[in-house]
Amino acid sequence: MRLTSLVAICAATAATAGELPPPVSDAAFPEVSSAEAELGRALFYDPILSGNRNISCATCHHPRFATADGLPLGIGEGGIGLGPERHVDPENPPEERIPRNAPALFNLGAAEFTRMFHDGRVEVDATRPSGMRTPMEDEMLIGFSGVLSAQTMFPVLSQDEMAGHYSENDVSQAVRMGRITGEGGAWDLLSDRVAAIDAYGAMFRAAYPDIAARRDIAFTDISNAIASFIAVEWRSDDSPFDAHLRGKAPLEGAAARGMELFYGPAGCADCHSGPFQTDHGFHALGVPQFGPGKAARFERHQKDIGRMRVTGDPADAYRFRTPSLRNVAKTGPYGHSGAFPTLAGFLRHHIDPRAGEAAYEPLVDLPDGIGHGDAFAPLANAEERAAIRAAVELAPIPLSDTELAEIEAFLNSLTDPVALRGRMGVPESVPSGLPLDR
């Protein structure tokens, strides 16, 4: 079939499916040098950035598991293994579990991604000296290339993710004492570790001319390199849906019918809009709360109020950021709490969130006691569950089982094998010589 015919077919399908987003172009992404991407790849997979030198960024964001970990709630410090098989180390259990599902990394380097994390606690803010709003507030360093760079470096400060338990190492001790920036702060300690390795020194000099001119390696250089690697490695715009948008191969069958529903009467595109299927906003959709909740150390509750923890606005209670749907068929479990193992299950909840939350049966087949005991049990507070339901913004959507299956087929068309595989891949080794998660 000639290309002009394919374009005509795609245009006709688009007319019936509502307004489709434009194809993704190179202009959406930053330019990254190969030297900077190679440096970022090494740092991403190197456990040297964790307090105990035993966890890397890849531990919870591995390409084998679609840049996440396949767990409802991840295990950082105090864990053994990789992906869904990762479990608690009985000799060194975590003091608290990671309270939210590990998000995927696809397309986070695109310029339109200006908010990071489920609650958007790292976001662009031109009124701040650093150009962004973060939990560090006025102490935030200047020099991060953007929000992706900044967000990559907050897990290294979390004792449950990468820093380690209190007093286990110099980094966790610095975090405990509130020393993050400046000489002797947690970020400075990690920078010194990296700078002390000759191979890293050579890589930084190759990537950054001012370091080659004898400037010291800064923590922001580390984070900027990792962000550049993520932007290159997991750019995702080579799916069947992208081929459809570019007029190369139209979607057919159930996927095409699902696209019509998604961009039409089902209303999915009201929030999952744009080229990456996200409005970057925050919405309360009644996802069941599961696990330890998002609480300060002095608090004793299991709730997670989402965006409200950032803004302080009660109107933001239980709102979470709209995720991009690229490769969504591969990135389960689903929801900020990882409450749904399957995409089909999450879609069924999504069409009537209030009823879905009320009928939710907790996961019972989770590793290492999640769901057993007070710390990791599903939310039992009836008043809190009622508040989650009351905050729901979405009216029930009457869809049949067939229509839900068609929407799922469309979501499968967002799967990009190139991005899932990664363009550079897992390195054979890293400059620190520490073992890799493979």
Tab-separated table of N, CA and C in Angstrom, residues 157-275:
chain	number	residue	atom	x	y	z
A	157	LEU	N	18.932	10.347	49.307
A	157	LEU	CA	18.769	10.911	50.647
A	157	LEU	C	17.796	10.115	51.501
A	158	SER	N	17.091	9.182	50.895
A	158	SER	CA	16.085	8.407	51.632
A	158	SER	C	16.735	7.193	52.276
A	159	GLN	N	16.587	7.068	53.577
A	159	GLN	CA	17.210	5.933	54.258
A	159	GLN	C	16.611	4.605	53.819
A	160	ASP	N	15.349	4.613	53.377
A	160	ASP	CA	14.701	3.381	52.967
A	160	ASP	C	14.968	3.048	51.505
A	161	GLU	N	15.415	4.032	50.724
A	161	GLU	CA	15.687	3.786	49.315
A	161	GLU	C	17.181	3.526	49.077
A	162	MET	N	18.034	4.532	49.312
A	162	MET	CA	19.441	4.363	48.969
A	162	MET	C	20.416	4.769	50.067
A	163	ALA	N	20.042	5.672	50.961
A	163	ALA	CA	21.018	6.200	51.927
A	163	ALA	C	21.438	5.178	52.970
A	164	GLY	N	20.521	4.304	53.352
A	164	GLY	CA	20.829	3.349	54.422
A	164	GLY	C	20.238	3.811	55.734
A	165	HIS	N	20.175	2.896	56.662
A	165	HIS	CA	19.572	3.170	57.956
A	165	HIS	C	20.435	4.123	58.765
A	166	TYR	N	19.832	4.732	59.757
A	166	TYR	CA	20.541	5.696	60.585
A	166	TYR	C	21.859	5.119	61.103
A	167	SER	N	22.917	5.881	60.954
A	167	SER	CA	24.248	5.572	61.498
A	167	SER	C	24.944	4.396	60.826
A	168	GLU	N	24.400	3.879	59.713
A	168	GLU	CA	25.073	2.772	59.030
A	168	GLU	C	26.289	3.230	58.241
A	169	ASN	N	26.283	4.482	57.782
A	169	ASN	CA	27.372	4.967	56.945
A	169	ASN	C	27.411	6.493	57.037
A	170	ASP	N	28.440	7.081	56.425
A	170	ASP	CA	28.606	8.527	56.538
A	170	ASP	C	27.473	9.293	55.861
A	171	VAL	N	26.923	8.751	54.779
A	171	VAL	CA	25.836	9.442	54.076
A	171	VAL	C	24.570	9.448	54.919
A	172	SER	N	24.183	8.290	55.449
A	172	SER	CA	22.957	8.231	56.257
A	172	SER	C	23.100	9.062	57.526
A	173	GLN	N	24.306	9.125	58.069
A	173	GLN	CA	24.527	9.968	59.246
A	173	GLN	C	24.351	11.440	58.904
A	174	ALA	N	24.883	11.848	57.754
A	174	ALA	CA	24.729	13.240	57.344
A	174	ALA	C	23.264	13.579	57.118
A	175	VAL	N	22.515	12.667	56.489
A	175	VAL	CA	21.090	12.902	56.272
A	175	VAL	C	20.372	13.020	57.607
A	176	ARG	N	20.675	12.138	58.527
A	176	ARG	CA	20.028	12.157	59.848
A	176	ARG	C	20.260	13.499	60.551
A	177	MET	N	21.427	14.079	60.346
A	177	MET	CA	21.766	15.348	60.995
A	177	MET	C	21.321	16.563	60.182
A	178	GLY	N	20.664	16.309	59.054
A	178	GLY	CA	20.167	17.403	58.245
A	178	GLY	C	21.215	18.077	57.390
A	179	ARG	N	22.356	17.433	57.199
A	179	ARG	CA	23.427	18.000	56.375
A	179	ARG	C	23.313	17.409	54.969
A	180	ILE	N	22.714	18.143	54.069
A	180	ILE	CA	22.522	17.664	52.703
A	180	ILE	C	23.478	18.360	51.750
A	181	THR	N	23.490	19.687	51.788
A	181	THR	CA	24.348	20.466	50.908
A	181	THR	C	25.562	20.975	51.685
A	182	GLY	N	26.517	21.545	50.966
A	182	GLY	CA	27.704	22.107	51.598
A	182	GLY	C	28.743	21.060	51.920
A	183	GLU	N	29.877	21.520	52.387
A	183	GLU	CA	30.991	20.625	52.701
A	183	GLU	C	30.588	19.641	53.799
A	184	GLY	N	30.824	18.371	53.544
A	184	GLY	CA	30.472	17.338	54.506
A	184	GLY	C	29.030	16.909	54.460
A	185	GLY	N	28.230	17.533	53.569
A	185	GLY	CA	26.840	17.125	53.421
A	185	GLY	C	26.735	15.842	52.616
A	186	ALA	N	25.546	15.246	52.619
A	186	ALA	CA	25.359	13.946	51.959
A	186	ALA	C	25.724	14.012	50.483
A	187	TRP	N	25.284	15.052	49.794
A	187	TRP	CA	25.595	15.156	48.373
A	187	TRP	C	27.090	15.349	48.137
A	188	ASP	N	27.746	16.100	49.024
A	188	ASP	CA	29.186	16.317	48.916
A	188	ASP	C	29.954	15.016	49.136
A	189	LEU	N	29.519	14.237	50.102
A	189	LEU	CA	30.177	12.952	50.377
A	189	LEU	C	30.109	12.026	49.169
A	190	LEU	N	28.943	11.991	48.520
A	190	LEU	CA	28.793	11.138	47.345
A	190	LEU	C	29.632	11.651	46.179
A	191	SER	N	29.701	12.957	46.012
A	191	SER	CA	30.536	13.529	44.957
A	191	SER	C	31.999	13.162	45.155
A	192	ASP	N	32.454	13.235	46.394
A	192	ASP	CA	33.850	12.889	46.691
A	192	ASP	C	34.130	11.427	46.376
A	193	ARG	N	33.181	10.557	46.661
A	193	ARG	CA	33.357	9.133	46.338
A	193	ARG	C	33.607	8.948	44.838
A	194	VAL	N	32.755	9.596	44.057
A	194	VAL	CA	32.852	9.444	42.606
A	194	VAL	C	34.138	10.071	42.083
A	195	ALA	N	34.454	11.258	42.557
A	195	ALA	CA	35.636	11.972	42.071
A	195	ALA	C	36.929	11.245	42.399
A	196	ALA	N	36.919	10.414	43.441
A	196	ALA	CA	38.135	9.700	43.842
A	196	ALA	C	38.481	8.544	42.906
A	197	ILE	N	37.578	8.208	41.985
A	197	ILE	CA	37.803	7.090	41.061
A	197	ILE	C	38.335	7.651	39.743
A	198	ASP	N	39.548	7.253	39.376
A	198	ASP	CA	40.211	7.823	38.202
A	198	ASP	C	39.383	7.675	36.933
A	199	ALA	N	38.744	6.521	36.755
A	199	ALA	CA	37.973	6.299	35.534
A	199	ALA	C	36.808	7.269	35.437
A	200	TYR	N	36.190	7.572	36.574
A	200	TYR	CA	35.119	8.564	36.546
A	200	TYR	C	35.671	9.949	36.217
A	201	GLY	N	36.826	10.287	36.775
A	201	GLY	CA	37.429	11.569	36.468
A	201	GLY	C	37.613	11.762	34.976
A	202	ALA	N	38.092	10.724	34.308
A	202	ALA	CA	38.288	10.806	32.862
A	202	ALA	C	36.963	10.965	32.134
A	203	MET	N	35.926	10.267	32.604
A	203	MET	CA	34.614	10.360	31.949
A	203	MET	C	33.993	11.746	32.141
A	204	PHE	N	34.152	12.315	33.330
A	204	PHE	CA	33.625	13.655	33.556
A	204	PHE	C	34.364	14.687	32.708
A	205	ARG	N	35.662	14.541	32.583
A	205	ARG	CA	36.420	15.490	31.752
A	205	ARG	C	36.010	15.385	30.285
A	206	ALA	N	35.690	14.175	29.840
A	206	ALA	CA	35.243	14.001	28.457
A	206	ALA	C	33.857	14.586	28.222
A	207	ALA	N	33.020	14.572	29.262
A	207	ALA	CA	31.636	15.024	29.117
A	207	ALA	C	31.473	16.520	29.312
A	208	TYR	N	32.287	17.101	30.197
A	208	TYR	CA	32.097	18.498	30.578
A	208	TYR	C	33.399	19.282	30.425
A	209	PRO	N	33.479	20.184	29.452
A	209	PRO	CA	34.705	20.945	29.192
A	209	PRO	C	35.209	21.729	30.400
A	210	ASP	N	34.310	22.273	31.235
A	210	ASP	CA	34.778	23.055	32.376
A	210	ASP	C	35.418	22.176	33.442
A	211	ILE	N	35.008	20.905	33.512
A	211	ILE	CA	35.704	19.985	34.415
A	211	ILE	C	37.062	19.628	33.811
A	212	ALA	N	37.103	19.477	32.500
A	212	ALA	CA	38.395	19.254	31.834
A	212	ALA	C	39.334	20.423	32.080
A	213	ALA	N	38.760	21.629	32.301
A	213	ALA	CA	39.572	22.822	32.586
A	213	ALA	C	39.858	22.952	34.079
A	214	ARG	N	39.676	21.847	34.811
A	214	ARG	CA	40.107	21.730	36.207
A	214	ARG	C	39.058	22.171	37.227
A	215	ARG	N	37.803	22.330	36.834
A	215	ARG	CA	36.766	22.524	37.841
A	215	ARG	C	36.491	21.209	38.552
A	216	ASP	N	36.210	21.279	39.864
A	216	ASP	CA	35.914	20.075	40.624
A	216	ASP	C	34.572	19.484	40.185
A	217	ILE	N	34.462	18.174	40.328
A	217	ILE	CA	33.195	17.496	40.057
A	217	ILE	C	32.201	17.847	41.154
A	218	ALA	N	31.052	18.354	40.749
A	218	ALA	CA	29.998	18.722	41.696
A	218	ALA	C	28.895	17.679	41.681
A	219	PHE	N	28.101	17.700	42.725
A	219	PHE	CA	27.004	16.747	42.788
A	219	PHE	C	26.020	16.957	41.645
A	220	THR	N	25.807	18.202	41.267
A	220	THR	CA	24.885	18.469	40.166
A	220	THR	C	25.390	17.869	38.854
A	221	ASP	N	26.698	17.741	38.694
A	221	ASP	CA	27.226	17.094	37.494
A	221	ASP	C	26.795	15.626	37.436
A	222	ILE	N	26.828	14.986	38.586
A	222	ILE	CA	26.415	13.580	38.661
A	222	ILE	C	24.950	13.450	38.256
A	223	SER	N	24.108	14.287	38.843
A	223	SER	CA	22.675	14.193	38.558
A	223	SER	C	22.361	14.590	37.123
A	224	ASN	N	23.056	15.582	36.605
A	224	ASN	CA	22.817	15.993	35.221
A	224	ASN	C	23.168	14.880	34.244
A	225	ALA	N	24.256	14.168	34.520
A	225	ALA	CA	24.652	13.068	33.634
A	225	ALA	C	23.621	11.946	33.668
A	226	ILE	N	23.140	11.614	34.848
A	226	ILE	CA	22.128	10.560	34.947
A	226	ILE	C	20.859	10.962	34.208
A	227	ALA	N	20.444	12.221	34.359
A	227	ALA	CA	19.253	12.693	33.658
A	227	ALA	C	19.440	12.610	32.149
A	228	SER	N	20.617	12.939	31.660
A	228	SER	CA	20.878	12.880	30.223
A	228	SER	C	20.807	11.443	29.722
A	229	PHE	N	21.334	10.516	30.502
A	229	PHE	CA	21.249	9.101	30.124
A	229	PHE	C	19.802	8.646	30.053
A	230	ILE	N	18.997	8.975	31.062
A	230	ILE	CA	17.593	8.574	31.069
A	230	ILE	C	16.871	9.139	29.845
A	231	ALA	N	17.175	10.396	29.513
A	231	ALA	CA	16.511	11.042	28.378
A	231	ALA	C	16.803	10.323	27.071
A	232	VAL	N	18.015	9.811	26.923
A	232	VAL	CA	18.395	9.100	25.699
A	232	VAL	C	17.921	7.652	25.727
A	233	GLU	N	18.194	6.985	26.815
A	233	GLU	CA	17.975	5.541	26.891
A	233	GLU	C	16.506	5.172	26.786
A	234	TRP	N	15.635	5.950	27.420
A	234	TRP	CA	14.239	5.553	27.508
A	234	TRP	C	13.296	6.552	26.849
A	235	ARG	N	13.800	7.207	25.804
A	235	ARG	CA	12.895	7.933	24.919
A	235	ARG	C	11.999	6.892	24.247
A	236	SER	N	10.695	7.115	24.286
A	236	SER	CA	9.761	6.111	23.782
A	236	SER	C	8.798	6.746	22.793
A	237	ASP	N	9.056	6.557	21.515
A	237	ASP	CA	8.168	7.090	20.479
A	237	ASP	C	8.231	6.223	19.224
A	238	ASP	N	8.360	4.915	19.425
A	238	ASP	CA	8.469	3.994	18.293
A	238	ASP	C	7.511	2.818	18.473
A	239	SER	N	6.304	3.132	18.924
A	239	SER	CA	5.280	2.115	19.150
A	239	SER	C	4.366	2.024	17.936
A	240	PRO	N	3.487	1.013	17.875
A	240	PRO	CA	2.493	0.971	16.800
A	240	PRO	C	1.622	2.226	16.744
A	241	PHE	N	1.310	2.813	17.896
A	241	PHE	CA	0.537	4.048	17.902
A	241	PHE	C	1.316	5.181	17.244
A	242	ASP	N	2.628	5.237	17.509
A	242	ASP	CA	3.450	6.261	16.852
A	242	ASP	C	3.473	6.050	15.341
A	243	ALA	N	3.547	4.796	14.921
A	243	ALA	CA	3.506	4.513	13.482
A	243	ALA	C	2.177	4.975	12.888
A	244	HIS	N	1.106	4.798	13.636
A	244	HIS	CA	-0.203	5.272	13.196
A	244	HIS	C	-0.200	6.791	13.041
A	245	LEU	N	0.320	7.495	14.047
A	245	LEU	CA	0.325	8.954	13.999
A	245	LEU	C	1.180	9.482	12.853
A	246	ARG	N	2.222	8.740	12.505
A	246	ARG	CA	3.121	9.184	11.436
A	246	ARG	C	2.666	8.716	10.056
A	247	GLY	N	1.529	8.059	10.015
A	247	GLY	CA	0.999	7.619	8.736
A	247	GLY	C	1.737	6.455	8.131
A	248	LYS	N	2.414	5.667	8.939
A	248	LYS	CA	3.201	4.546	8.421
A	248	LYS	C	2.436	3.226	8.441
A	249	ALA	N	1.603	3.037	9.455
A	249	ALA	CA	0.853	1.778	9.568
A	249	ALA	C	-0.330	2.026	10.484
A	250	PRO	N	-1.546	2.060	9.975
A	250	PRO	CA	-2.702	2.378	10.815
A	250	PRO	C	-3.006	1.261	11.808
A	251	LEU	N	-3.503	1.650	12.973
A	251	LEU	CA	-3.987	0.657	13.913
A	251	LEU	C	-5.227	-0.007	13.333
A	252	GLU	N	-5.411	-1.259	13.655
A	252	GLU	CA	-6.546	-2.010	13.138
A	252	GLU	C	-7.203	-2.798	14.260
A	253	GLY	N	-8.378	-3.315	13.985
A	253	GLY	CA	-9.061	-4.240	14.885
A	253	GLY	C	-9.352	-3.632	16.245
A	254	ALA	N	-9.151	-4.437	17.294
A	254	ALA	CA	-9.488	-4.024	18.653
A	254	ALA	C	-8.715	-2.792	19.077
A	255	ALA	N	-7.437	-2.682	18.667
A	255	ALA	CA	-6.633	-1.520	19.043
A	255	ALA	C	-7.215	-0.241	18.453
A	256	ALA	N	-7.663	-0.310	17.195
A	256	ALA	CA	-8.264	0.865	16.559
A	256	ALA	C	-9.578	1.240	17.239
A	257	ARG	N	-10.372	0.233	17.580
A	257	ARG	CA	-11.632	0.524	18.268
A	257	ARG	C	-11.368	1.085	19.665
A	258	GLY	N	-10.345	0.565	20.319
A	258	GLY	CA	-9.969	1.091	21.627
A	258	GLY	C	-9.486	2.524	21.546
A	259	MET	N	-8.753	2.852	20.482
A	259	MET	CA	-8.312	4.231	20.283
A	259	MET	C	-9.509	5.162	20.119
A	260	GLU	N	-10.519	4.712	19.375
A	260	GLU	CA	-11.724	5.522	19.193
A	260	GLU	C	-12.408	5.783	20.538
A	261	LEU	N	-12.470	4.769	21.380
A	261	LEU	CA	-13.051	4.945	22.702
A	261	LEU	C	-12.200	5.869	23.555
A	262	PHE	N	-10.880	5.652	23.543
A	262	PHE	CA	-9.947	6.401	24.375
A	262	PHE	C	-10.029	7.891	24.071
A	263	TYR	N	-10.020	8.240	22.777
A	263	TYR	CA	-10.065	9.631	22.356
A	263	TYR	C	-11.484	10.118	22.072
A	264	GLY	N	-12.446	9.307	22.416
A	264	GLY	CA	-13.832	9.671	22.173
A	264	GLY	C	-14.696	9.487	23.392
A	265	PRO	N	-15.713	8.627	23.319
A	265	PRO	CA	-16.751	8.593	24.365
A	265	PRO	C	-16.272	8.139	25.734
A	266	ALA	N	-15.196	7.360	25.820
A	266	ALA	CA	-14.725	6.916	27.138
A	266	ALA	C	-14.085	8.061	27.910
A	267	GLY	N	-13.653	9.108	27.213
A	267	GLY	CA	-13.116	10.289	27.889
A	267	GLY	C	-11.737	10.121	28.492
A	268	CYS	N	-11.005	9.063	28.129
A	268	CYS	CA	-9.676	8.827	28.714
A	268	CYS	C	-8.735	9.995	28.439
A	269	ALA	N	-8.858	10.570	27.230
A	269	ALA	CA	-7.945	11.638	26.819
A	269	ALA	C	-8.228	12.957	27.521
A	270	ASP	N	-9.283	13.031	28.320
A	270	ASP	CA	-9.500	14.249	29.094
A	270	ASP	C	-8.324	14.506	30.034
A	271	CYS	N	-7.765	13.432	30.575
A	271	CYS	CA	-6.588	13.546	31.443
A	271	CYS	C	-5.332	12.990	30.768
A	272	HIS	N	-5.493	11.904	30.031
A	272	HIS	CA	-4.354	11.283	29.349
A	272	HIS	C	-4.225	11.876	27.945
A	273	SER	N	-3.876	13.143	27.919
A	273	SER	CA	-3.834	13.893	26.674
A	273	SER	C	-2.385	14.103	26.223
A	274	GLY	N	-2.246	14.676	25.037
A	274	GLY	CA	-0.927	15.020	24.544
A	274	GLY	C	-0.174	13.834	23.987
A	275	PRO	N	1.030	14.064	23.488
A	275	PRO	CA	1.787	12.998	22.821
A	275	PRO	C	2.217	11.863	23.745
